[in-house]
Coordinates of C-alpha atoms in Angstrom, one line a residue:
X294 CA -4.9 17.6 -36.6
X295 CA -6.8 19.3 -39.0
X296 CA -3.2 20.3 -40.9
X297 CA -2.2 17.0 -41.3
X298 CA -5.4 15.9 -43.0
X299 CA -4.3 18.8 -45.1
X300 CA -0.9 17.2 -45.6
X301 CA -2.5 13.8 -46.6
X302 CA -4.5 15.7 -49.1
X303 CA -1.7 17.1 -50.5
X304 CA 0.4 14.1 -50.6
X305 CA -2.3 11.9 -52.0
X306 CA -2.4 14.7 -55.1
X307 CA 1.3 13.9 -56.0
X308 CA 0.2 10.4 -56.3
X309 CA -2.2 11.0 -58.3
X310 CA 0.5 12.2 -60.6
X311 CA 2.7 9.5 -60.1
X312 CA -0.3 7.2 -61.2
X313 CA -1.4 9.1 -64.2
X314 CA 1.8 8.8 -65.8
X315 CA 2.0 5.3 -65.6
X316 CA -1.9 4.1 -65.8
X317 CA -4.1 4.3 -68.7
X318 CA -7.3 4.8 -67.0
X319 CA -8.4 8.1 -66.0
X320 CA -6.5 8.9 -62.7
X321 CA -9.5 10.0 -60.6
X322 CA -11.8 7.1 -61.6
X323 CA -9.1 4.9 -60.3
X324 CA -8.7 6.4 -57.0
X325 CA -12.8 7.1 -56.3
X326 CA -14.3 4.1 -57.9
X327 CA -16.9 2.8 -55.0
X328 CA -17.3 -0.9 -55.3
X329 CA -17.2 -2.6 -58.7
X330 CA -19.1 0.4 -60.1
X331 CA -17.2 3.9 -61.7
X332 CA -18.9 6.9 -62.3
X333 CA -19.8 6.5 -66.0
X334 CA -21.1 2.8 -64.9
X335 CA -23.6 4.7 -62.4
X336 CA -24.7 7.4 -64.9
X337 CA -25.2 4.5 -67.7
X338 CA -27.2 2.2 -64.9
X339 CA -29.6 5.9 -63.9
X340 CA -30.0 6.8 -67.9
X341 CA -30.9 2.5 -68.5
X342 CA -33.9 2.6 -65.3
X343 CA -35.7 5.6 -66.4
X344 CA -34.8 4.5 -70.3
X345 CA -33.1 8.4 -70.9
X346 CA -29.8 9.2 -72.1
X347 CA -26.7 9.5 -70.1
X348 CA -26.3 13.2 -71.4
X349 CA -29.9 13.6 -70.0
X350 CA -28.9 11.9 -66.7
X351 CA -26.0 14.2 -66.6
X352 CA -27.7 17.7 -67.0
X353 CA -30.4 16.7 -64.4
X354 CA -27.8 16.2 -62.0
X355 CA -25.8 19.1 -63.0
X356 CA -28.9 21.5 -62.6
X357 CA -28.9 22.3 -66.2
X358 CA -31.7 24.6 -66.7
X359 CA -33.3 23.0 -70.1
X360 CA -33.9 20.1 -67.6
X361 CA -37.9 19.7 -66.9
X362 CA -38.2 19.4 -62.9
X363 CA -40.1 16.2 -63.5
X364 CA -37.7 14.7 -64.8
X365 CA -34.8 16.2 -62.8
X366 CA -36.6 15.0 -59.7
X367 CA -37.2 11.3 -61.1
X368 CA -33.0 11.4 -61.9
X369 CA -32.4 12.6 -58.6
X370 CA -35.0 9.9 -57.2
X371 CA -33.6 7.2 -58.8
X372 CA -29.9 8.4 -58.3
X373 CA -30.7 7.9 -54.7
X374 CA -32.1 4.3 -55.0
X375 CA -29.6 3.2 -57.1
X376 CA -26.6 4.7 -54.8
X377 CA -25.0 6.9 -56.7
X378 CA -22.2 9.1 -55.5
X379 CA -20.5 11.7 -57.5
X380 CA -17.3 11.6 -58.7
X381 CA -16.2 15.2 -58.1
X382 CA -12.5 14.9 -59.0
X383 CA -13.3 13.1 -62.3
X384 CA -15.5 16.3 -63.1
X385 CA -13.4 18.8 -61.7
X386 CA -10.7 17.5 -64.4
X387 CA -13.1 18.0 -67.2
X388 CA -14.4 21.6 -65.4
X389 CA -10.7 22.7 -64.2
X390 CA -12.7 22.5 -60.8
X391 CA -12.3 20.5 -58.1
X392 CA -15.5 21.6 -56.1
X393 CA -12.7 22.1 -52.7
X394 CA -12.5 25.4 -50.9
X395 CA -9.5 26.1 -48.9
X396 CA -9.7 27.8 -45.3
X397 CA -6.9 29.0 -43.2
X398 CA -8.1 30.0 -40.1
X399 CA -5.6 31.4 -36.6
X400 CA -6.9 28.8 -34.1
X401 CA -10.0 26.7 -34.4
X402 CA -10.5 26.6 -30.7
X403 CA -11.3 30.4 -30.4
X404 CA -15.1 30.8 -30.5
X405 CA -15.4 33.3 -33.0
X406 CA -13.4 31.4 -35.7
X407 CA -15.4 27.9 -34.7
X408 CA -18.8 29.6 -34.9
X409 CA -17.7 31.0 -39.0
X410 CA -16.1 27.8 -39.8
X411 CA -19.4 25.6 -39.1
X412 CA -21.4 28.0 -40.9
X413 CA -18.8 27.9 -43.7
X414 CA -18.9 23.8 -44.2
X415 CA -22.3 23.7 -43.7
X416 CA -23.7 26.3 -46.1
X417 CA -21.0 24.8 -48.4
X418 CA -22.1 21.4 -48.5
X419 CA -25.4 22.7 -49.6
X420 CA -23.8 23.7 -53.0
X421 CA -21.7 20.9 -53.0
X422 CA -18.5 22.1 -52.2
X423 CA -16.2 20.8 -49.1
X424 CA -14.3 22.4 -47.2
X425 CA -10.5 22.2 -46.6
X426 CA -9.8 23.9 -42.9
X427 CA -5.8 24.3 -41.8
X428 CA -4.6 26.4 -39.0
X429 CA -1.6 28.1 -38.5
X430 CA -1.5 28.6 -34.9
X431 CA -0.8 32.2 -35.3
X432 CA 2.1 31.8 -37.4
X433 CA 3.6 33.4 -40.1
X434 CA 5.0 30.8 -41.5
X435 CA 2.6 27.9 -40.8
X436 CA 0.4 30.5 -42.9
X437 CA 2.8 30.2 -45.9
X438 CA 3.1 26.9 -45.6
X439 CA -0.8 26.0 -45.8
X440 CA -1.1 28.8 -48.3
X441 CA 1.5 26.8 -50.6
X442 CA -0.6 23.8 -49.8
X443 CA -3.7 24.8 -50.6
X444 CA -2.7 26.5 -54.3
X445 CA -1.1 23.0 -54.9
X446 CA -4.4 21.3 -54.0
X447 CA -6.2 23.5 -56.6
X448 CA -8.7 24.7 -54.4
X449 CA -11.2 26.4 -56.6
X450 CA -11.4 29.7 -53.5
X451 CA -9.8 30.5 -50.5
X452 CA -10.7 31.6 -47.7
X453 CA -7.9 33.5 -45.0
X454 CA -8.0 35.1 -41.5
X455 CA -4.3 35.7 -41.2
X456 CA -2.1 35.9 -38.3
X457 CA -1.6 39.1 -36.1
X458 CA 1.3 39.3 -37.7
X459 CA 0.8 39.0 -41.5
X460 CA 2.1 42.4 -42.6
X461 CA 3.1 40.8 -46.4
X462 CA 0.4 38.9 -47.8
X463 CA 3.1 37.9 -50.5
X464 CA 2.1 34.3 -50.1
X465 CA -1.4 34.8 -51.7
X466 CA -0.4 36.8 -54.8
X467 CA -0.3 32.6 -56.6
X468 CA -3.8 32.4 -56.3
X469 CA -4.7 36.2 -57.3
X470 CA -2.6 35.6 -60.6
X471 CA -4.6 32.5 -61.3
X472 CA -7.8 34.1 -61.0
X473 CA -8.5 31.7 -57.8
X474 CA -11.2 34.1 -55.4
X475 CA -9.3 35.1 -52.1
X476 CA -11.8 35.9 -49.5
X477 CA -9.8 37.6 -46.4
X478 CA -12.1 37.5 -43.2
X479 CA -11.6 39.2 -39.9
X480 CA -7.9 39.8 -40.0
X481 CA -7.8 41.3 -43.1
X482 CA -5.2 43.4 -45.4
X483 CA -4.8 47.1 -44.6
X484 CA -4.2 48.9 -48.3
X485 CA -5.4 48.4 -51.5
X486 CA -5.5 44.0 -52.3
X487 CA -7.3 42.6 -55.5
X488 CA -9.0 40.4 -52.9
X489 CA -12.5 40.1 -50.8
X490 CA -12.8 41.8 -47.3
X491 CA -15.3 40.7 -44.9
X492 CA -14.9 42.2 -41.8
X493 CA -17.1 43.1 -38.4
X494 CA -17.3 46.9 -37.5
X495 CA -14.5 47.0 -34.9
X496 CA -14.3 50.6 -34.9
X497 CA -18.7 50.6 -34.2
X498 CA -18.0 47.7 -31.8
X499 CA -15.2 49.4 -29.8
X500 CA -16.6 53.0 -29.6
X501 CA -20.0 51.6 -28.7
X502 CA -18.5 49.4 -25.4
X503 CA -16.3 52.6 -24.5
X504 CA -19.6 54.9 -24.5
X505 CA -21.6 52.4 -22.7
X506 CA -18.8 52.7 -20.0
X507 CA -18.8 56.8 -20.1
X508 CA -22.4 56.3 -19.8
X509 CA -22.4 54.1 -16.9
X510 CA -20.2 56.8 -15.0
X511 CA -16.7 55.8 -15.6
X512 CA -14.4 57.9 -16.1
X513 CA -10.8 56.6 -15.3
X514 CA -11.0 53.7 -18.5
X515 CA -8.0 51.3 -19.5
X516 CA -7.7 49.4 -22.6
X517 CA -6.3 46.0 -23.2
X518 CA -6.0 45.3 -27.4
X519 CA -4.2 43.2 -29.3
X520 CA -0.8 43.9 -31.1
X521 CA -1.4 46.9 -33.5
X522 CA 0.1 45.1 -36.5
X523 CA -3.9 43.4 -37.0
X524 CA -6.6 45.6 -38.6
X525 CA -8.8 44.4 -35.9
X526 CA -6.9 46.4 -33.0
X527 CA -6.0 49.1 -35.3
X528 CA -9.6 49.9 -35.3
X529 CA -11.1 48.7 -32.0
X530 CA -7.9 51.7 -30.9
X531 CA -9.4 54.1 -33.0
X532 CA -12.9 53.3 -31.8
X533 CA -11.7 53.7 -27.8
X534 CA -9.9 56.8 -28.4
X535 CA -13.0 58.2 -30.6
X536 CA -15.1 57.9 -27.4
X537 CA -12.3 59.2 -25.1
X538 CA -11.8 62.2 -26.8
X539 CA -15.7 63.1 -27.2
X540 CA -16.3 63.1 -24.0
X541 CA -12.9 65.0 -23.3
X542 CA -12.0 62.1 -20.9
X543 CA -8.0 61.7 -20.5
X544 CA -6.0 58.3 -21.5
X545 CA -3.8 57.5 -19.6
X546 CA -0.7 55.6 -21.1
X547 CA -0.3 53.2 -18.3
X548 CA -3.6 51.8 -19.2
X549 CA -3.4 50.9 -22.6
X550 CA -2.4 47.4 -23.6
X551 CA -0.8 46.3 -26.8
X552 CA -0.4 42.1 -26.4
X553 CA -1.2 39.3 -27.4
X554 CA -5.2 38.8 -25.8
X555 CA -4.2 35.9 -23.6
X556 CA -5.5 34.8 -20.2
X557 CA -2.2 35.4 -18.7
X558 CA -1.5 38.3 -20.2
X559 CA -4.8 40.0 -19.1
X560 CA -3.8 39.4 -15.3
X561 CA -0.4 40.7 -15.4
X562 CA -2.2 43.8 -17.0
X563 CA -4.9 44.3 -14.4
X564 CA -1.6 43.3 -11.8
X565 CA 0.3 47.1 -13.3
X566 CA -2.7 48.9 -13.4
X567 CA -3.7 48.3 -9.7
X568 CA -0.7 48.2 -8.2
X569 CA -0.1 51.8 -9.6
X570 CA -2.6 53.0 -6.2
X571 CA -5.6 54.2 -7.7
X572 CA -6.8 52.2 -11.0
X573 CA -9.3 52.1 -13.4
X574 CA -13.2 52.2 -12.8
X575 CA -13.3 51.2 -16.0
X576 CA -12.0 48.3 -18.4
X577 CA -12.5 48.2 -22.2
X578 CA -10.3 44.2 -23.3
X579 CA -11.2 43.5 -27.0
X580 CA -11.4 40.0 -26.4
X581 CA -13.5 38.2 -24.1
X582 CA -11.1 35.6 -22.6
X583 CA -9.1 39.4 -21.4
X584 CA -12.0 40.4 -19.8
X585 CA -13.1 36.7 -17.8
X586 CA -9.5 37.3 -16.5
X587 CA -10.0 40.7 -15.5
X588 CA -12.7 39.8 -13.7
X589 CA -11.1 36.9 -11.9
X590 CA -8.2 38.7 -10.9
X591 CA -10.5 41.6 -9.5
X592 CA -12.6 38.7 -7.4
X593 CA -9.4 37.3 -5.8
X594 CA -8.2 41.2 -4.7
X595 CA -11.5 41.9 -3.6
X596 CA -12.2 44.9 -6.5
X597 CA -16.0 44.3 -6.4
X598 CA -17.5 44.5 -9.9
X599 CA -19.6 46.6 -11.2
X600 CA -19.4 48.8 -8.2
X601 CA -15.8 49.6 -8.3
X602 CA -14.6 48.4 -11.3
X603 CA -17.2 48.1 -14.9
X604 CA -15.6 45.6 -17.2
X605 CA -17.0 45.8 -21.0
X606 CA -15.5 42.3 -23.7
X607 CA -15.5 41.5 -27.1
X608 CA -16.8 38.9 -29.2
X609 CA -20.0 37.2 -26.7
X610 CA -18.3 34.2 -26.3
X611 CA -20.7 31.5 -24.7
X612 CA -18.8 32.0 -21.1
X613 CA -19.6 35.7 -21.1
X614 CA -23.5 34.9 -20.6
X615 CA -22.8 32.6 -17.4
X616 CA -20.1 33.5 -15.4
X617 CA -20.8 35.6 -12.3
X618 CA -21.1 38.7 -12.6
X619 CA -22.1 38.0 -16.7
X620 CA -20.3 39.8 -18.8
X621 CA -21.3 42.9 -21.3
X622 CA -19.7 42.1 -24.5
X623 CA -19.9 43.1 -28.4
X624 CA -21.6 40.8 -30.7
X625 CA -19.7 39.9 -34.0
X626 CA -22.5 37.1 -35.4
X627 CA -19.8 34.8 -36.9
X628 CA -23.0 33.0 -38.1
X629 CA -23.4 36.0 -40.6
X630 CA -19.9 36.3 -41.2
X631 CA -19.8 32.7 -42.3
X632 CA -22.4 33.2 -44.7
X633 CA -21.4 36.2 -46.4
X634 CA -18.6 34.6 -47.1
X635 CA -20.1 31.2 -48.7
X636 CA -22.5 34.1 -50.6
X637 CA -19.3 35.6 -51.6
X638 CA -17.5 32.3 -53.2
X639 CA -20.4 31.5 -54.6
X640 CA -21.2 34.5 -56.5
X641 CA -17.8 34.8 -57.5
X642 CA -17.3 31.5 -58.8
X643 CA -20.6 32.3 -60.9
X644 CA -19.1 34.5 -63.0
X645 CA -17.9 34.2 -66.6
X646 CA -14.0 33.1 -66.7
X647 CA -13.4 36.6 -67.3
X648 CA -15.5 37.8 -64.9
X649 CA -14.4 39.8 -61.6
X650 CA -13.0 37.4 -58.6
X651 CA -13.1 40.0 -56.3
X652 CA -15.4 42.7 -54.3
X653 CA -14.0 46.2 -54.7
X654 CA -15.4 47.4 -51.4
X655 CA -15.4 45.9 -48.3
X656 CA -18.2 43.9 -47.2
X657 CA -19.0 45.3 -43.6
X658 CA -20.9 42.9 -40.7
X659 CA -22.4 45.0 -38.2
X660 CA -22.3 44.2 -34.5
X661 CA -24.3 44.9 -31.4
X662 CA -23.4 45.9 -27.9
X663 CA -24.9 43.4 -25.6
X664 CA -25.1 44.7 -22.1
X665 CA -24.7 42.7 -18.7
X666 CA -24.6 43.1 -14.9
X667 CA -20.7 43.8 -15.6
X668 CA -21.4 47.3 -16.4
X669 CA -24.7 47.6 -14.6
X670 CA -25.2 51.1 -12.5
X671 CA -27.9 49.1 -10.2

């Protein structure tokens, strides 16, 4: 759904085209004109009540800072009364802006990305900016697709957590060649990329939830990650093993899980792991929807949890808190995440046209181990 609003936005762009070659009124005042009123009507009716110029009108609402707050206050006031509504396509012609952001986002329906995303629109809004959201469904080339998209929309930043299996980020070199702020989240580029990087900690976040295990007495711990092509995995691995090795604890091979962090997937896991005769007393999944299953699957063989088996997520999902036994999990605070990044956008769409449109290190979110009756030692 949320694609195919992005489709109609891109299709109503080409008729804006269509209709500017063969209209002499401005193309954007024809298509956002509200009633029998245009945007210069609205400005000229504000500047006529409080008997100040239109240019006046127009730097109070702009924010201009030779504006007294009186008066900007009074415009804003009356602006209000009045009904006026801001034609931000008609400016973005005369700014080469069009106040839009563009997201790209795996799945909206995972927790994680649904938390950032509502953080995203709202703190957006605040500067006046919306927010164009596709998702790719974790593929490649839905990815390209929307990325395509979005560079034809003219979005003024974008904003990407790619696939798990995005190795060539190709697709977004249009918008680093026009100077247009990419902002990679999450899933982010491994290597050197004139872009953003907000990430969480995985490597903390993973080497934390393995120690919390060791420290809880296990000693026999499996791993279920995702597919090693992602940064995330790539690091949550490194974390694991980190903790492993410290504590000169041996990994075994038949423990550690490369997939895709599916429900399913998780079962037929635990499923070769237990029916190898003795298993795991321990169980790292770097995803919490791995871990819920882990834990159903050890409910229906009668693996009683914490005693037998201590079962450590990622990512706090909501479900972790309330299902029986609850759930010890790492915190990621997508609320944070999805503020950085609006912090980021904004600060780089500050800056003089010449000015830098990227952050040349990283910008790290910490996390925080959040411990349950999953991996309790009472």
């Amino acid at each position: 759904m949320l694609s195919y609003h992005v489709h109609i936005y891109d299709n109503l762009c080409k008729r804006f085209q269509m209709i500017k070659k063969n209209a002499s009124l401005p193309i954007f005042n024809c298509f956002m004109a509200v009633g029998k009123k245009n945007y210069q009507n609205t400005i000229l009716d504000i500047a006529e009540a409080l008997k100040l110029s239109p240019a006046t009108i127009s730097r109070a609402l702009n924010n201009h800072p030779y504006v007294k707050e009186k008066t900007r206050n009074d415009v804003v006031e009356m602006a209000a009364k009045l009904g006026y509504r801001r034609n931000h396509m008609a400016s973005g012609l005369r700014s080469n802006r069009t106040r839009t952001i563009g997201l790209i986002i795996p799945r909206v329906s995972m927790f994680f990305h649904a938390e950032v995303i509502t953080t995203i629109q709202n703190d957006l809004h605040k500067h006046g900016y919306s927010l164009i959201i596709c998702q790719s469904n974790d593929s490649v080339s839905m990815e390209r697709e929307l990325a395509e998209t979005l560079y034809s929309s003219r979005v003024d930043a974008l904003i990407a957590a790619c696939t798990l299996q995005t190795v060539d980020f190709s697709h977004f070199d249009k918008f680093i060649e026009h100077g247009t702020p990419v902002i990679f989240y999450d899933r982010v580029p491994v290597g050197d990329y004139k872009a953003t990087l907000i990430k969480g900690n995985d490597f903390k976040g993973a080497y934390l939830a393995t120690n919390h295990l060791i420290a809880a007495g296990c000693k026999r711990i499996a791993h279920i990650s995702g597919p090693l092509t992602s940064n995330l995995y790539q690091d949550r691995a490194a974390g694991f093993l980190k903790a492993m090795e410290e504590h000169q604890l041996p990994v075994n091979p038949d423990w550690i899980f490369h997939q895709e962090l599916t429900h399913s997937n998780a079962i037929l896991a635990m499923q070769k792991m237990f029916a190898m005769g003795v298993g795991p007393d321990g169980l790292f999944a770097d995803n919490d929807t791995s871990a819920i299953a882990a834990i159903e699957y050890a409910k229906e063989k009668g693996i009683v949890i914490p005693d037998a088996l201590k079962v450590a997520g990622y990512s706090n999902d909501p479900r972790t808190a309330i299902i029986t036994p609850a759930i010890t999990s790492v915190e990621q605070f997508p609320n944070l995440v999805g503020r950085r990044i609006v912090e980021t956008v904004i600060e780089l769409l500050s800056n003089d046209e010449d000015g830098p449109t990227y952050k040349t290190e990283p910008v790290m979110i910490p996390v925080e181990l959040i411990s349950r009756k999953s991996t309790s030692t009472n």
